[in-house]
XYZ file of C-alpha atoms in Angstrom:
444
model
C 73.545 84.129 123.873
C 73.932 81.293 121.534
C 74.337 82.301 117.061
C 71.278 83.629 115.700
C 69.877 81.177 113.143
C 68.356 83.743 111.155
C 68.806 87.346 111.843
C 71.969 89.288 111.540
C 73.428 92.373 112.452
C 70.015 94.191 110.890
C 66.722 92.230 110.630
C 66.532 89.325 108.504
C 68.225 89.913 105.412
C 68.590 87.453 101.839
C 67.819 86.477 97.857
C 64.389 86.950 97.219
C 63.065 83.442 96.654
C 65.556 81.768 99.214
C 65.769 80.215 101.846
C 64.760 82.943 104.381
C 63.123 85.473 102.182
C 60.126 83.407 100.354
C 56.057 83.121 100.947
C 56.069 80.979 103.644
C 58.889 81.981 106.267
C 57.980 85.641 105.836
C 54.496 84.160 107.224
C 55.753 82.252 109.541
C 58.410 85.118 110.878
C 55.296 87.633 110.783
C 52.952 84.948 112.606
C 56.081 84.452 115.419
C 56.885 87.629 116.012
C 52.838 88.385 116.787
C 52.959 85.085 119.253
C 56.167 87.120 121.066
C 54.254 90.361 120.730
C 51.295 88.732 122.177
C 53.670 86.958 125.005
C 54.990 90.036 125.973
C 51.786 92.744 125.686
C 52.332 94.241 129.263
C 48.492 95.002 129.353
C 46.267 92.714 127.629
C 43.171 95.326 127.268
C 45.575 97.059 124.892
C 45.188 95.184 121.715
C 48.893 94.471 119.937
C 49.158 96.331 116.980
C 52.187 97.054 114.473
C 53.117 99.219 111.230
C 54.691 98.217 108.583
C 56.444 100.438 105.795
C 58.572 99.286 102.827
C 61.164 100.204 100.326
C 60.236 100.141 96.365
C 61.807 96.826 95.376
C 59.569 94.558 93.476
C 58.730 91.941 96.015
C 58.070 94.350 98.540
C 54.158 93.932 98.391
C 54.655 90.207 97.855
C 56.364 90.187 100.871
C 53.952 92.634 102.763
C 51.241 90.213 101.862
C 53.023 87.099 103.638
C 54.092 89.128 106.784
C 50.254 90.611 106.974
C 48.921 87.087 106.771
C 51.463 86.062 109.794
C 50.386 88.858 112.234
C 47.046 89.021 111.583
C 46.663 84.753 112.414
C 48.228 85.958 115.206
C 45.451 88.300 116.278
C 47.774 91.524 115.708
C 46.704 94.474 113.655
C 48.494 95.660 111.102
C 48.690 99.050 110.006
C 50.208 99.652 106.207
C 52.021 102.627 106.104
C 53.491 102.020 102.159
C 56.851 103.202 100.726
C 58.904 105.280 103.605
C 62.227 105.730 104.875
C 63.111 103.096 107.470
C 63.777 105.545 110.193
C 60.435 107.169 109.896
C 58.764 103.460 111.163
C 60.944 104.116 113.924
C 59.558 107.387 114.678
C 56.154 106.475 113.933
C 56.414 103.446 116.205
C 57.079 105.725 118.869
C 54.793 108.706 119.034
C 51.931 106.640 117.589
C 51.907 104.015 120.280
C 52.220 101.124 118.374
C 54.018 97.723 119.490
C 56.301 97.534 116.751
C 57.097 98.190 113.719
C 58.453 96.501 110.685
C 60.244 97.744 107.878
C 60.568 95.584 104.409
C 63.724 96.449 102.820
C 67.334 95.099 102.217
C 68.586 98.844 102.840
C 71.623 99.136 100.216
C 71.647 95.610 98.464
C 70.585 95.191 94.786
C 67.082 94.667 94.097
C 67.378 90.461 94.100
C 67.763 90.419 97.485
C 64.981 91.971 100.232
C 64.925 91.749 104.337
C 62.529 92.262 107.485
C 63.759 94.692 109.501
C 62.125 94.955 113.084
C 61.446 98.449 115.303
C 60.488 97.759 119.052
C 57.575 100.510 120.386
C 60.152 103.248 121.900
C 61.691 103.428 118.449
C 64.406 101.399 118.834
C 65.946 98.181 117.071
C 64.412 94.952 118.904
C 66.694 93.727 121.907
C 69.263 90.295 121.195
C 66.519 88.562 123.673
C 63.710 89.732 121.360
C 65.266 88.580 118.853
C 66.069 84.897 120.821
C 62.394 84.696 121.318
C 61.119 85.238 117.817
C 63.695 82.249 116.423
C 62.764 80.051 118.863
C 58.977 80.493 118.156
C 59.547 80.077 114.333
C 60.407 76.418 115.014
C 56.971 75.960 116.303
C 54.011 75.050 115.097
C 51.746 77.727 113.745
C 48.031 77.352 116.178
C 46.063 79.982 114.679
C 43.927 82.520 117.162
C 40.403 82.233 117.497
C 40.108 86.031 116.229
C 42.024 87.314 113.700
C 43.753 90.877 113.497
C 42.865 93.623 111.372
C 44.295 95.716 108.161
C 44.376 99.603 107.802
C 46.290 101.234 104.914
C 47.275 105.040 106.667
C 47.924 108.042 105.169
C 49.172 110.400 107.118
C 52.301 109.455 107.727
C 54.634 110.993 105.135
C 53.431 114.264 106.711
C 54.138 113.305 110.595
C 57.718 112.446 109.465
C 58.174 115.122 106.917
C 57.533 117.574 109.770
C 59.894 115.684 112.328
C 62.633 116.243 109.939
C 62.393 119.736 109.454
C 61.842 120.116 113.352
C 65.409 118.844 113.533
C 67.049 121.883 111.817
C 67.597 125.002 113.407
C 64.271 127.764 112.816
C 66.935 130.558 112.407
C 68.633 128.977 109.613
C 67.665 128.516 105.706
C 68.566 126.657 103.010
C 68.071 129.552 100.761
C 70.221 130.184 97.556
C 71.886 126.766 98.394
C 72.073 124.057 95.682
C 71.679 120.279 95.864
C 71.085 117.079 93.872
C 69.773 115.047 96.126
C 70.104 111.242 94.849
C 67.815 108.769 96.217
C 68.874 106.166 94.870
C 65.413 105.082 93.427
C 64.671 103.246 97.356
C 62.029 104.248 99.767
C 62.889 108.382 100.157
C 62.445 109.178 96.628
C 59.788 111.777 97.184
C 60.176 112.335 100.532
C 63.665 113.535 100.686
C 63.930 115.834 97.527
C 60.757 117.568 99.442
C 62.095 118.207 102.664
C 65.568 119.894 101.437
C 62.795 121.701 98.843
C 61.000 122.825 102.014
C 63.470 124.604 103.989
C 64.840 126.407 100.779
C 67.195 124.716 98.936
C 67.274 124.922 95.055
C 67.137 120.704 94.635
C 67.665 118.604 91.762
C 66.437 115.206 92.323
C 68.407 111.881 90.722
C 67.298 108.295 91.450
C 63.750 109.452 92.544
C 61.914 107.315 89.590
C 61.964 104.045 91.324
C 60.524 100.832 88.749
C 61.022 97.879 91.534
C 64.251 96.724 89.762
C 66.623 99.761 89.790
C 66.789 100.565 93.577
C 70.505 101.105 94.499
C 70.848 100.516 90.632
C 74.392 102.262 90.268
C 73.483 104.969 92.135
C 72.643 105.720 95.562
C 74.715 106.305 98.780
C 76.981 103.050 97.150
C 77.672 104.354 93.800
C 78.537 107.944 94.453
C 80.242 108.841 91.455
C 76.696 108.775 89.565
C 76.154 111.577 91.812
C 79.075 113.132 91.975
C 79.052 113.542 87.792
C 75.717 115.267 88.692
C 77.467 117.928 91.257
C 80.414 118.832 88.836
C 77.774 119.211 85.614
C 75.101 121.046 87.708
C 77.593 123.256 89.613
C 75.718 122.578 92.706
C 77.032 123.542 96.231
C 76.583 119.888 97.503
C 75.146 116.808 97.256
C 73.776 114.354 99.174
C 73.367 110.372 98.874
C 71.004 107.983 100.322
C 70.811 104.304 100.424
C 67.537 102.429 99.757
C 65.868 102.777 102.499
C 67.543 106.426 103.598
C 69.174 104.900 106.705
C 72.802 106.041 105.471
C 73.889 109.170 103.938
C 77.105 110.289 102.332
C 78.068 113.721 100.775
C 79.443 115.362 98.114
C 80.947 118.647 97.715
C 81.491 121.127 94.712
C 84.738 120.260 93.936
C 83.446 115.820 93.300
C 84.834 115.369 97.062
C 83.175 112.432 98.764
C 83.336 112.528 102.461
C 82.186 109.302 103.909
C 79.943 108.761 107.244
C 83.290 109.366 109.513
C 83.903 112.647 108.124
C 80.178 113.289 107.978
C 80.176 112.662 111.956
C 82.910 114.723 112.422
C 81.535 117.844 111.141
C 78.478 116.896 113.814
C 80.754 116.325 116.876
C 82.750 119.752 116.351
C 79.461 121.524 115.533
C 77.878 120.507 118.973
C 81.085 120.294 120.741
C 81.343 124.806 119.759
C 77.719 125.655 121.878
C 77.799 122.121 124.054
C 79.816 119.508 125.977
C 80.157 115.885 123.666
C 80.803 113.484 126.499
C 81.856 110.562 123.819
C 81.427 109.317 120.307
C 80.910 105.628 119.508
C 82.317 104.019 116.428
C 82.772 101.128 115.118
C 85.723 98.411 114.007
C 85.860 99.917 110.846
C 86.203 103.557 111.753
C 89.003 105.258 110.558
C 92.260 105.434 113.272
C 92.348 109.112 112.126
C 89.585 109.350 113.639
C 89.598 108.009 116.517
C 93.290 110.293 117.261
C 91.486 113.355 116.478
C 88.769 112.359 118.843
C 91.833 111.795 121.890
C 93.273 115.467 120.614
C 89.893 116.986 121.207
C 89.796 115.366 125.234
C 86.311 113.175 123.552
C 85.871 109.721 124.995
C 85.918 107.500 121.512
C 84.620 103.921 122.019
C 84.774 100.781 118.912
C 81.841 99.111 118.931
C 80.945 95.481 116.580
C 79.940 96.826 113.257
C 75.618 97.453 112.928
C 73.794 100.784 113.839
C 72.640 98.699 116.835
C 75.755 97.953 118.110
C 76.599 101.510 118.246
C 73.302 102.647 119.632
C 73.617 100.664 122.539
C 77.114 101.168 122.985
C 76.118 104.791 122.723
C 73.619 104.674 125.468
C 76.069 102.597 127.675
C 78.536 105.184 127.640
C 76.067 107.676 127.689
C 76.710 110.049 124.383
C 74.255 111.286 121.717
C 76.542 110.754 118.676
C 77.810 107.980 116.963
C 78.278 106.148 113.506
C 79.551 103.839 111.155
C 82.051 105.251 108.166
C 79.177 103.456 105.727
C 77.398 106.653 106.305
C 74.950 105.628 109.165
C 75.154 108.538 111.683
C 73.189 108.652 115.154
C 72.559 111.590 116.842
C 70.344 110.467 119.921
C 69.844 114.178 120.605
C 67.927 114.290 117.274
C 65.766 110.871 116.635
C 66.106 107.125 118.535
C 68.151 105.360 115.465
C 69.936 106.263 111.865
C 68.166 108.793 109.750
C 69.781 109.634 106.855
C 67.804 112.621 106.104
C 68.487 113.743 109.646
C 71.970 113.852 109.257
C 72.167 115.738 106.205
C 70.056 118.237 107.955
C 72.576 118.511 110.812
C 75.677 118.997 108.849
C 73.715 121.092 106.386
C 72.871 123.372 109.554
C 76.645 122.828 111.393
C 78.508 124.199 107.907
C 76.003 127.180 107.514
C 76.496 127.981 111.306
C 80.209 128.416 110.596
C 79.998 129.780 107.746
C 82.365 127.514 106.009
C 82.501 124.200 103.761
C 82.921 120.700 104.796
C 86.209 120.512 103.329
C 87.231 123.361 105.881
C 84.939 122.404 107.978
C 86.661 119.157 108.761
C 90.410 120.066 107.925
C 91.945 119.045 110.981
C 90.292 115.689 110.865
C 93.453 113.520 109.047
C 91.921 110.177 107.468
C 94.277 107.250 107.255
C 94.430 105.615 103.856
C 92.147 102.825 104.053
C 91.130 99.890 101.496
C 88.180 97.394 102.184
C 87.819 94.487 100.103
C 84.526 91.821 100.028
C 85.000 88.211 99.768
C 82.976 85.630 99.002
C 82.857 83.545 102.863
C 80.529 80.264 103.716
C 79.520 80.822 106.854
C 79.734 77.858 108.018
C 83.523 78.185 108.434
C 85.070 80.431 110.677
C 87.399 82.024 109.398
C 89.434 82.371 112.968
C 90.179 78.741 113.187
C 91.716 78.904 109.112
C 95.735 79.067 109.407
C 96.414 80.143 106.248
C 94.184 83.268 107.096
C 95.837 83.962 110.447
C 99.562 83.615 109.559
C 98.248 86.180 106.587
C 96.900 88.782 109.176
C 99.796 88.191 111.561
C 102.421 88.987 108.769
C 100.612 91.756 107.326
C 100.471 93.118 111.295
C 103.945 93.285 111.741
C 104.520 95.041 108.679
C 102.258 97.869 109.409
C 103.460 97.884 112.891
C 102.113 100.560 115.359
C 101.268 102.616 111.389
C 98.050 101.283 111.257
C 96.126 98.137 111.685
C 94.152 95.117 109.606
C 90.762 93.556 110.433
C 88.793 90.741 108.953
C 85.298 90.298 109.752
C 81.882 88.608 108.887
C 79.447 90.660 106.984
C 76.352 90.539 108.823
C 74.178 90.979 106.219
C 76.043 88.509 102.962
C 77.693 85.884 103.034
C 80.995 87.379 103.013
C 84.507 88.441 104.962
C 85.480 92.182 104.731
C 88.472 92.573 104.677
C 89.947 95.803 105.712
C 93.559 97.278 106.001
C 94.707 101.232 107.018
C 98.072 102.870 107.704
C 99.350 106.084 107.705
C 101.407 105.348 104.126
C 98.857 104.840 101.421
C 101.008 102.662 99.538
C 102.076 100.603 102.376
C 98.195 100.115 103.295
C 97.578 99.296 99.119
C 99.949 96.350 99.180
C 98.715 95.203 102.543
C 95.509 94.534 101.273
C 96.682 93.119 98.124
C 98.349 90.873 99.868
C 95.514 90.123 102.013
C 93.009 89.537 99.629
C 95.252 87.263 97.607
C 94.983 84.355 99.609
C 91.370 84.174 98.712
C 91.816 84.505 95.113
């Protein structure tokens, strides 16, 4: 399939005021994907009809408005579900029968940029093909229906997902006597999240949950977690937990300010199912740590690399057939649970897998050995690729036979920014330290 002009490895994604995410594309996008909704409506008596939930940046409703406009000149119906987690569109998508569902958010990017992200009916990310058809209808020319759809705001939402989440963690187990700070990193599960943990027990304390359109992902968040981590250590809570802007990615905290990242996170849920059931694989992704994947090999699990996005790994999950997978970012699938990344849902799970066993994380997840690993961002134009640069490649190829078979480099686009990440790991911290270094001086 040939380069996608405008969506990347999650929705459509950019500066607020650009040249993607502005007025009149977002109509245009919203009126598109209606025609390919409308294209593809397996039975026309059922009229097409989508949701549409959104983070708490500032042109959020601005961009609600334009992508409203679009669907409804395409006779669609929308239905406004407000500020929610991305994952709970997903879930909404699916047990309330809609077409679609659309999610406005740029996840864990500062408030200047926003996105579109895009939820097929079963709950799932839209298909590459899906995709295909919605760029090539931008490029034509908007023909308004005869009829146009219709708005509904709905309410009841918050409480259909609020009660998926707790369904998720085990009845026999509480959250009793257990403190947290849950940070929310002022994005779209500011309320909802401190509630749930709340719910089943927990003594919370609640940080970035007072969201003013500007300060989402504002130095704290899932990205910044030593805001939170200060919070842990002062508070002398048990854990805490960390969630991006829209709640898709988690990461955790323990007592002692230890940060354990989404490939420790997903370790703690593979040995917790793999003790009462059989794991037949775990997906990953380029960037997941090689200690890792060896402890995966030790423990006779099928590990499989996947192209970095949660919908890589989702479909490389349900290739291979397994129910857990993830990205060391801190977005964690468990197929077993819900259809894509929940953030919240995670937690839950290694909330409930460290309770079961009656032990910490740290302990948890001791014989999980993490190679030393440095990733660096880079400023990259697109337009180049970066494969066909010499300087770049005789870089990577010296820097590979250094590390020799003691670890390994990648460089990659960001699907999301225009930028390379650059990434280098090895068993020797300082020998992986000066590899990157090295690396990233060639693009100073």
């Amino acid at each position: 399939m040939s380069k996608m002009n405008y969506f990347g490895t999650d929705g459509i994604r950019g500066q607020v005021g650009g040249d993607l995410i502005n007025t009149d594309f977002i109509f245009k996008l919203g009126y598109a994907f209606g025609v390919v909704l409308n294209n593809t409506n397996c039975n026309p008596h059922n009229k097409v009809k989508v949701v549409i939930g959104k983070d708490t940046r500032i042109s959020s409703d601005m961009l609600e408005n334009s992508i409203v406009e679009g669907l409804i000149s395409a006779n669609v119906d929308v239905f406004l579900a407000g500020v929610i987690p991305t994952s709970a569109i997903a879930y909404i998508s699916y047990i309330s029968n809609f077409s679609a569902g659309i999610v406005i958010s740029a996840s864990h990017n500062h408030y200047l940029d926003n996105g579109i992200k895009f939820f097929s009916g079963n709950g799932s990310k839209l298909s590459l093909h899906m995709e295909a058809a919605i760029e090539k209808e931008i490029s034509n020319p908007v023909i308004l229906y005869s009829k146009k759809g219709i708005v509904t705001k709905i309410s009841n939402i918050e409480e259909k997902y609020i009660d998926f989440c707790k369904s998720t963690f085990p009845n026999n187990i509480s959250l009793k006597g257990i403190k947290l700070v849950i940070d929310s990193a002022n994005g779209s599960a500011y309320k909802i999240a401190p509630y749930i943990f709340n719910a089943l027990g927990a003594n919370v304390f609640a940080i970035g949950s007072n969201p003013n359109g500007k300060n989402i992902n504002d130095k704290i968040g899932s990205i910044f977690p030593d805001t939170l981590k200060q919070v842990v250590i002062s508070k002398k809570a048990d854990l805490g937990i960390a969630f991006d802007g829209d709640a898709d990615r988690v990461l955790m905290i323990d007592s002692n300010g230890r940060i354990f990242n989404g490939d420790e996170l997903l370790y703690s849920i593979v040995i917790d199912r793999l003790s009462y059931n059989i794991v037949n694989g775990v997906v990953g992704t380029l960037m997941t740590n090689y200690g890792f994947e060896k402890q995966m090999h030790k423990l006779h699990i099928k590990f499989y690399r996947t192209n970095v996005g949660d919908r890589n790994v989702i479909e490389t999950m349900k290739l291979y057939n397994c129910l857990y997978g993830g990205e060391n970012s801190g977005h964690l699938i468990c197929l077993d649970r819900h259809s894509t990344g929940d953030g919240i849902i995670s937690s839950l799970q290694i909330l409930a897998a460290i309770i079961r066993h009656n032990q910490s994380i740290s302990s948890f997840i001791k014989d999980l050995y993490m190679y030393p690993q440095y990733i660096v961002n880079v400023p990259w134009n697109y337009q180049y690729s970066w494969e066909k640069n010499n300087k770049i490649l005789i870089k990577k190829q010296e820097i590979e036979k250094k590390l020799s078979n003691r670890g390994r480099v990648l460089i990659r686009n960001s699907g999301t920014e225009p930028k390379l990440r650059l990434m280098v790991e090895a068993a020797d911290k300082n020998l992986a330290l000066s590899c990157i270094q090295e690396l990233k001086s060639i693009f100073d």
